[in-house]
Amino acid sequence: MEESLAYSRWWEALRSTIALWFFVLLMFLPLIIRRHEGEDWTGVAIDCSTFLYSIALAMLMYLASRVTMTMPAWMRLPLRAGAVIATAAVNTVLDLLFQGWIGDHVATAWQTLPTDFVRAYSSMLNYILVFGANMVLFHVNHARRAAIAQERRLAQADKAAQAAQLQALRYQLNPHFLFNALNSISSLIVTRRNDDAEAMTERLSTFLRNSLNADPAGLTRLDDELALTEEYLQIESVRFGDRLDVTVHCADDACNAIIPSFLVQPLVENAVKHGVARSREPVHIQIDAAIEEGGLRITVANELGEKDADMLRGTTGAGFGIANVRRRLENIYGGAATLNAGPEHGRYIATILIPRDPPRELTQRPV
């Protein structure tokens, strides 16, 4: 009840009422002038002034609109129609009384104006039409505000759902990476590489602290994203040693670009898992970022063995990280961003293309 009434504003009802009755006054002004032909402009001004109490009656009728707002249609429509007819009848009676009083006390010429049933019937019909339109305006104003509020709620719900989904995707990533890292530390301890296990534990602690401090649904500079990715690679370098070879190239304008956080690290993790972990030879991972035709291109490529290349040939993506990033891009950019991934010339290449400017709703978040 209170929420429904909140969509109905007194000032908005008054504004639309004044606009309606001013329009009606302009329509009837030639008739009013003709009615007082031969008199001075005082008679016209007095006749026009009756629209003031018509506006007051319309605002009283607005009470009926508010009271019936939460009623079902089969009750609301007859009650509002009754309110329109009653208001029109009151306005007609006031017109006749006002005309008689003016004729007796102000302008004797008004005594010649008709006060019979025909005049009353004609006025009553006109007032029913105008007050009926006024009642419709009250309903339209309420319905419009309710629709705007509904759209706002849906937008907020959609935004909240999107943020929740992005958060869920990030929460999926943390346990996935954490399991692999802890499994690696366990392997190092089993093989008595205690110094390496200690170094990896320390780097894992630093990475997780920096990772969890970041906003998974917010923005970050690409160079900060790459710095976090390098922390991840330092962890994996303890595990793989010389088998992990990484090159990072980021153009200056690309490094300053603002992107949604946690886009690069899942792709690099995918490259480590499907490239380095499956090979006994050194595997080169190359990370490139550049601005092309107003958009940002980020590429993560890793070498593949012949067996892996044959297995992945014809696929469009592999691994948890690829699917994670693809869903996030779709949630944030819709069709404006793409992620293409697959084997090519002995390498597995994942390429992100995103608009250089992030969506407006993301730019409202602190970087």
Short mmCIF file of C-alpha atoms in Angstrom, two decimals:
data_model
loop_
_atom_site.label_atom_id
_atom_site.label_comp_id
_atom_site.label_asym_id
_atom_site.label_seq_id
_atom_site.Cartn_x
_atom_site.Cartn_y
_atom_site.Cartn_z
CA MET A 1 0.00 0.00 0.00
CA GLU A 2 2.68 2.53 1.03
CA GLU A 3 4.88 1.56 -1.90
CA SER A 4 2.01 2.04 -4.34
CA LEU A 5 1.15 5.45 -2.87
CA ALA A 6 4.78 6.47 -3.21
CA TYR A 7 4.34 6.35 -6.99
CA SER A 8 1.62 8.99 -6.74
CA ARG A 9 2.96 12.48 -6.16
CA TRP A 10 0.83 15.47 -5.19
CA TRP A 11 2.99 17.98 -7.01
CA GLU A 12 2.95 15.90 -10.17
CA ALA A 13 -0.84 15.58 -9.98
CA LEU A 14 -1.15 19.34 -9.48
CA ARG A 15 1.17 20.08 -12.37
CA SER A 16 -0.72 17.85 -14.81
CA THR A 17 -4.05 19.24 -13.53
CA ILE A 18 -3.00 22.85 -14.07
CA ALA A 19 -1.74 21.98 -17.56
CA LEU A 20 -5.01 20.23 -18.45
CA TRP A 21 -7.28 23.02 -17.20
CA PHE A 22 -5.16 25.72 -18.80
CA PHE A 23 -5.55 23.87 -22.10
CA VAL A 24 -9.33 23.63 -21.54
CA LEU A 25 -9.42 27.35 -20.73
CA LEU A 26 -7.71 28.17 -24.01
CA MET A 27 -10.22 26.00 -25.87
CA PHE A 28 -13.23 27.68 -24.23
CA LEU A 29 -11.82 31.20 -24.26
CA PRO A 30 -13.47 32.19 -27.56
CA LEU A 31 -16.83 30.97 -26.20
CA ILE A 32 -16.32 32.92 -22.97
CA ILE A 33 -15.46 36.08 -24.89
CA ARG A 34 -18.58 35.65 -27.05
CA ARG A 35 -20.71 35.11 -23.94
CA HIS A 36 -19.61 38.48 -22.53
CA GLU A 37 -19.71 40.37 -25.81
CA GLY A 38 -20.52 44.02 -25.23
CA GLU A 39 -19.07 43.97 -21.70
CA ASP A 40 -15.65 45.07 -20.58
CA TRP A 41 -12.88 42.52 -19.91
CA THR A 42 -13.88 42.28 -16.26
CA GLY A 43 -16.61 39.80 -17.10
CA VAL A 44 -14.22 37.62 -19.10
CA ALA A 45 -11.64 37.68 -16.29
CA ILE A 46 -14.25 36.71 -13.67
CA ASP A 47 -15.55 33.89 -15.86
CA CYS A 48 -12.03 32.57 -16.42
CA SER A 49 -11.37 32.66 -12.67
CA THR A 50 -13.87 29.82 -12.17
CA PHE A 51 -11.16 27.46 -13.43
CA LEU A 52 -9.34 28.00 -10.15
CA TYR A 53 -11.96 26.20 -8.10
CA SER A 54 -12.22 23.58 -10.87
CA ILE A 55 -8.54 22.86 -10.26
CA ALA A 56 -9.20 22.71 -6.50
CA LEU A 57 -12.05 20.24 -7.07
CA ALA A 58 -9.79 18.17 -9.32
CA MET A 59 -7.22 17.92 -6.53
CA LEU A 60 -9.97 16.79 -4.14
CA MET A 61 -10.86 14.18 -6.73
CA TYR A 62 -7.23 13.13 -6.61
CA LEU A 63 -7.94 11.80 -3.12
CA ALA A 64 -10.33 9.27 -4.68
CA SER A 65 -7.58 8.29 -7.10
CA ARG A 66 -5.16 7.64 -4.25
CA VAL A 67 -7.68 5.80 -2.06
CA THR A 68 -8.64 3.43 -4.88
CA MET A 69 -5.11 2.89 -6.12
CA THR A 70 -4.58 -0.50 -4.49
CA MET A 71 -8.10 -1.79 -5.18
CA PRO A 72 -8.84 -4.36 -7.88
CA ALA A 73 -10.00 -2.96 -11.21
CA TRP A 74 -13.62 -4.08 -10.79
CA MET A 75 -13.86 -1.89 -7.68
CA ARG A 76 -11.52 0.90 -8.69
CA LEU A 77 -13.16 1.83 -12.02
CA PRO A 78 -16.76 2.33 -10.72
CA LEU A 79 -15.53 4.30 -7.71
CA ARG A 80 -13.39 6.58 -9.81
CA ALA A 81 -16.22 7.05 -12.32
CA GLY A 82 -18.50 7.99 -9.45
CA ALA A 83 -15.91 10.47 -8.18
CA VAL A 84 -15.69 12.05 -11.64
CA ILE A 85 -19.47 12.43 -11.91
CA ALA A 86 -19.79 13.79 -8.38
CA THR A 87 -17.00 16.32 -8.95
CA ALA A 88 -18.56 17.43 -12.24
CA ALA A 89 -21.94 17.87 -10.51
CA VAL A 90 -20.41 19.95 -7.71
CA ASN A 91 -18.56 22.11 -10.25
CA THR A 92 -21.79 22.66 -12.20
CA VAL A 93 -23.68 23.73 -9.06
CA LEU A 94 -20.84 26.05 -8.06
CA ASP A 95 -20.91 27.62 -11.52
CA LEU A 96 -24.61 28.37 -11.25
CA LEU A 97 -24.29 29.73 -7.70
CA PHE A 98 -21.24 31.79 -8.66
CA GLN A 99 -23.05 33.19 -11.70
CA GLY A 100 -26.04 34.19 -9.57
CA TRP A 101 -23.89 35.87 -6.94
CA ILE A 102 -21.89 37.83 -9.53
CA GLY A 103 -25.15 38.93 -11.21
CA ASP A 104 -26.53 40.19 -7.89
CA HIS A 105 -23.42 41.84 -6.47
CA VAL A 106 -20.84 42.58 -9.19
CA ALA A 107 -22.11 42.66 -12.77
CA THR A 108 -25.84 42.90 -13.48
CA ALA A 109 -25.17 41.77 -17.03
CA TRP A 110 -24.59 38.25 -15.68
CA GLN A 111 -28.30 38.07 -14.78
CA THR A 112 -29.08 37.59 -18.47
CA LEU A 113 -26.91 34.46 -18.71
CA PRO A 114 -28.92 31.19 -18.91
CA THR A 115 -29.36 29.18 -15.70
CA ASP A 116 -31.83 26.60 -17.01
CA PHE A 117 -31.57 22.81 -17.29
CA VAL A 118 -30.03 22.97 -20.77
CA ARG A 119 -27.15 25.12 -19.48
CA ALA A 120 -26.67 22.86 -16.47
CA TYR A 121 -26.78 19.67 -18.59
CA SER A 122 -24.27 21.05 -21.11
CA SER A 123 -21.89 22.17 -18.36
CA MET A 124 -22.25 18.88 -16.52
CA LEU A 125 -21.36 16.90 -19.64
CA ASN A 126 -18.32 19.06 -20.37
CA TYR A 127 -17.10 18.77 -16.81
CA ILE A 128 -17.51 14.98 -16.83
CA LEU A 129 -15.28 14.80 -19.90
CA VAL A 130 -12.63 17.11 -18.47
CA PHE A 131 -12.61 15.61 -14.97
CA GLY A 132 -12.56 12.15 -16.56
CA ALA A 133 -9.45 13.13 -18.53
CA ASN A 134 -8.01 14.51 -15.30
CA MET A 135 -8.60 11.18 -13.54
CA VAL A 136 -6.93 9.36 -16.43
CA LEU A 137 -3.90 11.65 -16.05
CA PHE A 138 -3.68 10.74 -12.36
CA HIS A 139 -3.66 7.05 -13.29
CA VAL A 140 -1.13 7.55 -16.10
CA ASN A 141 1.24 9.45 -13.79
CA HIS A 142 1.00 6.68 -11.21
CA ALA A 143 1.46 3.93 -13.79
CA ARG A 144 4.45 5.71 -15.34
CA ARG A 145 6.18 6.11 -11.99
CA ALA A 146 5.44 2.50 -11.08
CA ALA A 147 6.89 1.35 -14.41
CA ILE A 148 10.03 3.46 -13.90
CA ALA A 149 10.43 2.06 -10.38
CA GLN A 150 9.95 -1.48 -11.70
CA GLU A 151 12.56 -0.94 -14.42
CA ARG A 152 14.93 0.48 -11.82
CA ARG A 153 14.39 -2.53 -9.56
CA LEU A 154 14.95 -4.91 -12.47
CA ALA A 155 18.12 -3.05 -13.45
CA GLN A 156 19.39 -3.16 -9.88
CA ALA A 157 18.50 -6.84 -9.59
CA ASP A 158 20.25 -7.57 -12.88
CA LYS A 159 23.29 -5.60 -11.76
CA ALA A 160 23.31 -7.41 -8.41
CA ALA A 161 22.94 -10.77 -10.15
CA GLN A 162 25.77 -9.92 -12.51
CA ALA A 163 28.00 -8.84 -9.64
CA ALA A 164 27.13 -12.02 -7.75
CA GLN A 165 27.95 -14.12 -10.77
CA LEU A 166 31.27 -12.37 -11.25
CA GLN A 167 32.00 -12.87 -7.57
CA ALA A 168 31.07 -16.54 -7.86
CA LEU A 169 33.37 -16.96 -10.85
CA ARG A 170 36.20 -15.43 -8.86
CA TYR A 171 35.47 -17.67 -5.89
CA GLN A 172 35.62 -20.63 -8.27
CA LEU A 173 39.04 -19.53 -9.46
CA ASN A 174 40.60 -19.15 -6.03
CA PRO A 175 39.93 -22.73 -4.84
CA HIS A 176 41.00 -24.07 -8.23
CA PHE A 177 44.35 -22.31 -8.14
CA LEU A 178 44.79 -22.87 -4.41
CA PHE A 179 44.31 -26.63 -4.82
CA ASN A 180 47.01 -26.76 -7.51
CA ALA A 181 49.41 -24.63 -5.48
CA LEU A 182 48.93 -26.64 -2.28
CA ASN A 183 49.30 -29.86 -4.24
CA SER A 184 52.60 -28.55 -5.62
CA ILE A 185 53.81 -27.59 -2.13
CA SER A 186 52.88 -31.06 -0.92
CA SER A 187 54.88 -32.62 -3.75
CA LEU A 188 57.88 -30.45 -2.91
CA ILE A 189 57.70 -31.52 0.75
CA VAL A 190 57.38 -35.20 -0.19
CA THR A 191 60.46 -34.93 -2.40
CA ARG A 192 62.23 -33.09 0.45
CA ARG A 193 62.64 -29.87 -1.46
CA ASN A 194 61.89 -28.01 1.73
CA ASP A 195 63.53 -24.72 0.71
CA ASP A 196 61.48 -24.65 -2.47
CA ALA A 197 58.33 -25.52 -0.53
CA GLU A 198 59.01 -22.69 1.91
CA ALA A 199 59.64 -20.21 -0.91
CA MET A 200 56.49 -21.28 -2.73
CA THR A 201 54.43 -21.00 0.46
CA GLU A 202 55.68 -17.46 1.04
CA ARG A 203 54.97 -16.41 -2.53
CA LEU A 204 51.55 -18.07 -2.39
CA SER A 205 50.74 -16.09 0.74
CA THR A 206 51.74 -12.81 -0.96
CA PHE A 207 49.78 -13.64 -4.11
CA LEU A 208 46.61 -14.59 -2.24
CA ARG A 209 46.78 -11.46 -0.09
CA ASN A 210 47.08 -9.20 -3.15
CA SER A 211 44.49 -11.21 -5.04
CA LEU A 212 41.86 -11.15 -2.30
CA ASN A 213 42.38 -7.42 -1.70
CA ALA A 214 41.38 -6.71 -5.29
CA ASP A 215 37.75 -6.25 -6.33
CA PRO A 216 36.73 -9.18 -8.57
CA ALA A 217 33.88 -7.15 -10.08
CA GLY A 218 35.87 -3.93 -10.38
CA LEU A 219 38.53 -2.39 -12.58
CA THR A 220 42.30 -2.48 -12.64
CA ARG A 221 45.08 -1.18 -14.85
CA LEU A 222 46.52 -3.76 -17.16
CA ASP A 223 50.01 -3.25 -15.77
CA ASP A 224 48.70 -4.01 -12.26
CA GLU A 225 46.97 -7.10 -13.62
CA LEU A 226 50.23 -8.23 -15.20
CA ALA A 227 52.09 -7.59 -11.94
CA LEU A 228 49.66 -9.90 -10.15
CA THR A 229 50.13 -12.46 -12.91
CA GLU A 230 53.88 -12.29 -12.49
CA GLU A 231 53.44 -13.07 -8.78
CA TYR A 232 51.52 -16.18 -9.83
CA LEU A 233 54.30 -17.14 -12.25
CA GLN A 234 56.90 -16.74 -9.50
CA ILE A 235 54.98 -19.32 -7.50
CA GLU A 236 54.92 -21.71 -10.42
CA SER A 237 58.61 -21.09 -11.17
CA VAL A 238 59.44 -22.74 -7.84
CA ARG A 239 57.55 -25.81 -9.00
CA PHE A 240 58.76 -26.00 -12.61
CA GLY A 241 62.14 -24.25 -12.49
CA ASP A 242 63.75 -23.86 -15.93
CA ARG A 243 60.81 -25.57 -17.62
CA LEU A 244 58.84 -22.33 -17.27
CA ASP A 245 60.01 -19.59 -19.62
CA VAL A 246 57.89 -16.43 -19.78
CA THR A 247 58.06 -13.30 -21.92
CA VAL A 248 55.78 -10.32 -21.28
CA HIS A 249 55.40 -7.49 -23.75
CA CYS A 250 52.94 -4.70 -23.07
CA ALA A 251 52.81 -1.52 -25.12
CA ASP A 252 52.75 1.67 -23.07
CA ASP A 253 49.24 2.68 -24.13
CA ALA A 254 48.01 -0.87 -23.49
CA CYS A 255 49.57 -1.03 -20.02
CA ASN A 256 47.66 2.08 -19.06
CA ALA A 257 44.35 0.63 -20.25
CA ILE A 258 41.65 -0.06 -17.67
CA ILE A 259 40.23 -3.59 -17.71
CA PRO A 260 38.03 -5.77 -15.50
CA SER A 261 40.25 -7.45 -12.94
CA PHE A 262 41.43 -11.08 -13.17
CA LEU A 263 41.30 -11.52 -16.94
CA VAL A 264 44.92 -12.44 -17.64
CA GLN A 265 45.88 -14.70 -14.75
CA PRO A 266 43.33 -17.46 -15.56
CA LEU A 267 44.66 -17.63 -19.13
CA VAL A 268 48.23 -17.86 -17.90
CA GLU A 269 47.22 -20.55 -15.42
CA ASN A 270 45.62 -22.43 -18.31
CA ALA A 271 48.88 -22.15 -20.27
CA VAL A 272 50.89 -23.46 -17.33
CA LYS A 273 48.51 -26.35 -16.69
CA HIS A 274 48.14 -27.50 -20.30
CA GLY A 275 51.58 -26.48 -21.54
CA VAL A 276 54.30 -26.50 -18.91
CA ALA A 277 52.89 -29.19 -16.62
CA ARG A 278 52.60 -31.69 -19.48
CA SER A 279 56.08 -31.19 -20.88
CA ARG A 280 59.50 -32.28 -19.69
CA GLU A 281 61.13 -29.68 -21.91
CA PRO A 282 61.18 -25.91 -21.37
CA VAL A 283 57.92 -24.33 -22.50
CA HIS A 284 57.78 -20.71 -23.56
CA ILE A 285 54.74 -18.66 -22.53
CA GLN A 286 54.34 -15.32 -24.26
CA ILE A 287 52.04 -12.55 -23.05
CA ASP A 288 51.39 -9.63 -25.40
CA ALA A 289 49.12 -6.59 -25.04
CA ALA A 290 48.53 -3.83 -27.57
CA ILE A 291 45.93 -1.29 -28.69
CA GLU A 292 44.52 -2.11 -32.11
CA GLU A 293 41.85 -0.06 -33.91
CA GLY A 294 40.64 1.49 -30.68
CA GLY A 295 40.39 -1.85 -28.87
CA LEU A 296 42.69 -3.71 -26.50
CA ARG A 297 44.16 -7.04 -27.58
CA ILE A 298 45.65 -9.34 -24.94
CA THR A 299 47.27 -12.58 -26.12
CA VAL A 300 48.56 -15.47 -24.03
CA ALA A 301 50.34 -18.19 -26.02
CA ASN A 302 52.20 -21.33 -24.96
CA GLU A 303 54.02 -24.05 -26.84
CA LEU A 304 52.38 -27.44 -27.25
CA GLY A 305 53.76 -30.89 -27.77
CA GLU A 306 52.63 -32.71 -30.90
CA LYS A 307 50.31 -34.98 -28.89
CA ASP A 308 48.62 -32.05 -27.19
CA ALA A 309 48.32 -30.13 -30.46
CA ASP A 310 46.60 -33.07 -32.14
CA MET A 311 44.25 -33.51 -29.19
CA LEU A 312 43.26 -29.83 -29.11
CA ARG A 313 43.05 -29.29 -32.87
CA GLY A 314 39.54 -28.18 -33.87
CA THR A 315 38.56 -27.05 -30.37
CA THR A 316 37.66 -23.45 -29.46
CA GLY A 317 38.86 -23.49 -25.88
CA ALA A 318 40.09 -25.75 -23.13
CA GLY A 319 40.46 -25.59 -19.41
CA PHE A 320 38.68 -23.96 -16.54
CA GLY A 321 40.41 -20.60 -17.02
CA ILE A 322 39.20 -20.20 -20.61
CA ALA A 323 35.57 -20.89 -19.72
CA ASN A 324 35.79 -18.61 -16.68
CA VAL A 325 37.13 -15.64 -18.64
CA ARG A 326 34.67 -16.16 -21.50
CA ARG A 327 31.70 -16.05 -19.12
CA ARG A 328 33.02 -12.92 -17.42
CA LEU A 329 33.54 -11.13 -20.73
CA GLU A 330 30.02 -12.03 -21.79
CA ASN A 331 28.58 -10.75 -18.50
CA ILE A 332 30.48 -7.48 -18.61
CA TYR A 333 30.66 -6.56 -22.30
CA GLY A 334 27.98 -8.71 -23.93
CA GLY A 335 28.92 -9.18 -27.58
CA ALA A 336 31.38 -6.27 -27.61
CA ALA A 337 34.26 -8.45 -26.32
CA THR A 338 35.56 -11.79 -27.55
CA LEU A 339 37.88 -14.56 -26.41
CA ASN A 340 39.26 -16.83 -29.10
CA ALA A 341 41.36 -19.80 -28.00
CA GLY A 342 42.80 -22.80 -29.76
CA PRO A 343 45.95 -24.47 -31.15
CA GLU A 344 47.79 -22.70 -33.94
CA HIS A 345 51.21 -23.56 -35.46
CA GLY A 346 52.32 -25.66 -32.51
CA ARG A 347 51.11 -23.19 -29.90
CA TYR A 348 47.93 -22.75 -27.92
CA ILE A 349 46.85 -19.12 -28.28
CA ALA A 350 44.18 -17.34 -26.28
CA THR A 351 43.31 -13.83 -27.50
CA ILE A 352 41.05 -11.34 -25.74
CA LEU A 353 39.63 -8.40 -27.68
CA ILE A 354 37.81 -5.84 -25.55
CA PRO A 355 36.73 -2.21 -26.04
CA ARG A 356 39.29 0.25 -24.82
CA ASP A 357 36.68 2.04 -22.69
CA PRO A 358 35.04 -0.12 -19.99
CA PRO A 359 31.23 -0.12 -19.49
CA ARG A 360 29.85 2.92 -17.64
CA GLU A 361 28.58 0.88 -14.69
CA LEU A 362 32.12 -0.39 -14.09
CA THR A 363 33.70 3.06 -14.36
CA GLN A 364 31.72 4.09 -11.29
CA ARG A 365 33.85 1.72 -9.23
CA PRO A 366 37.20 2.89 -7.88
CA VAL A 367 40.26 1.75 -9.78
#
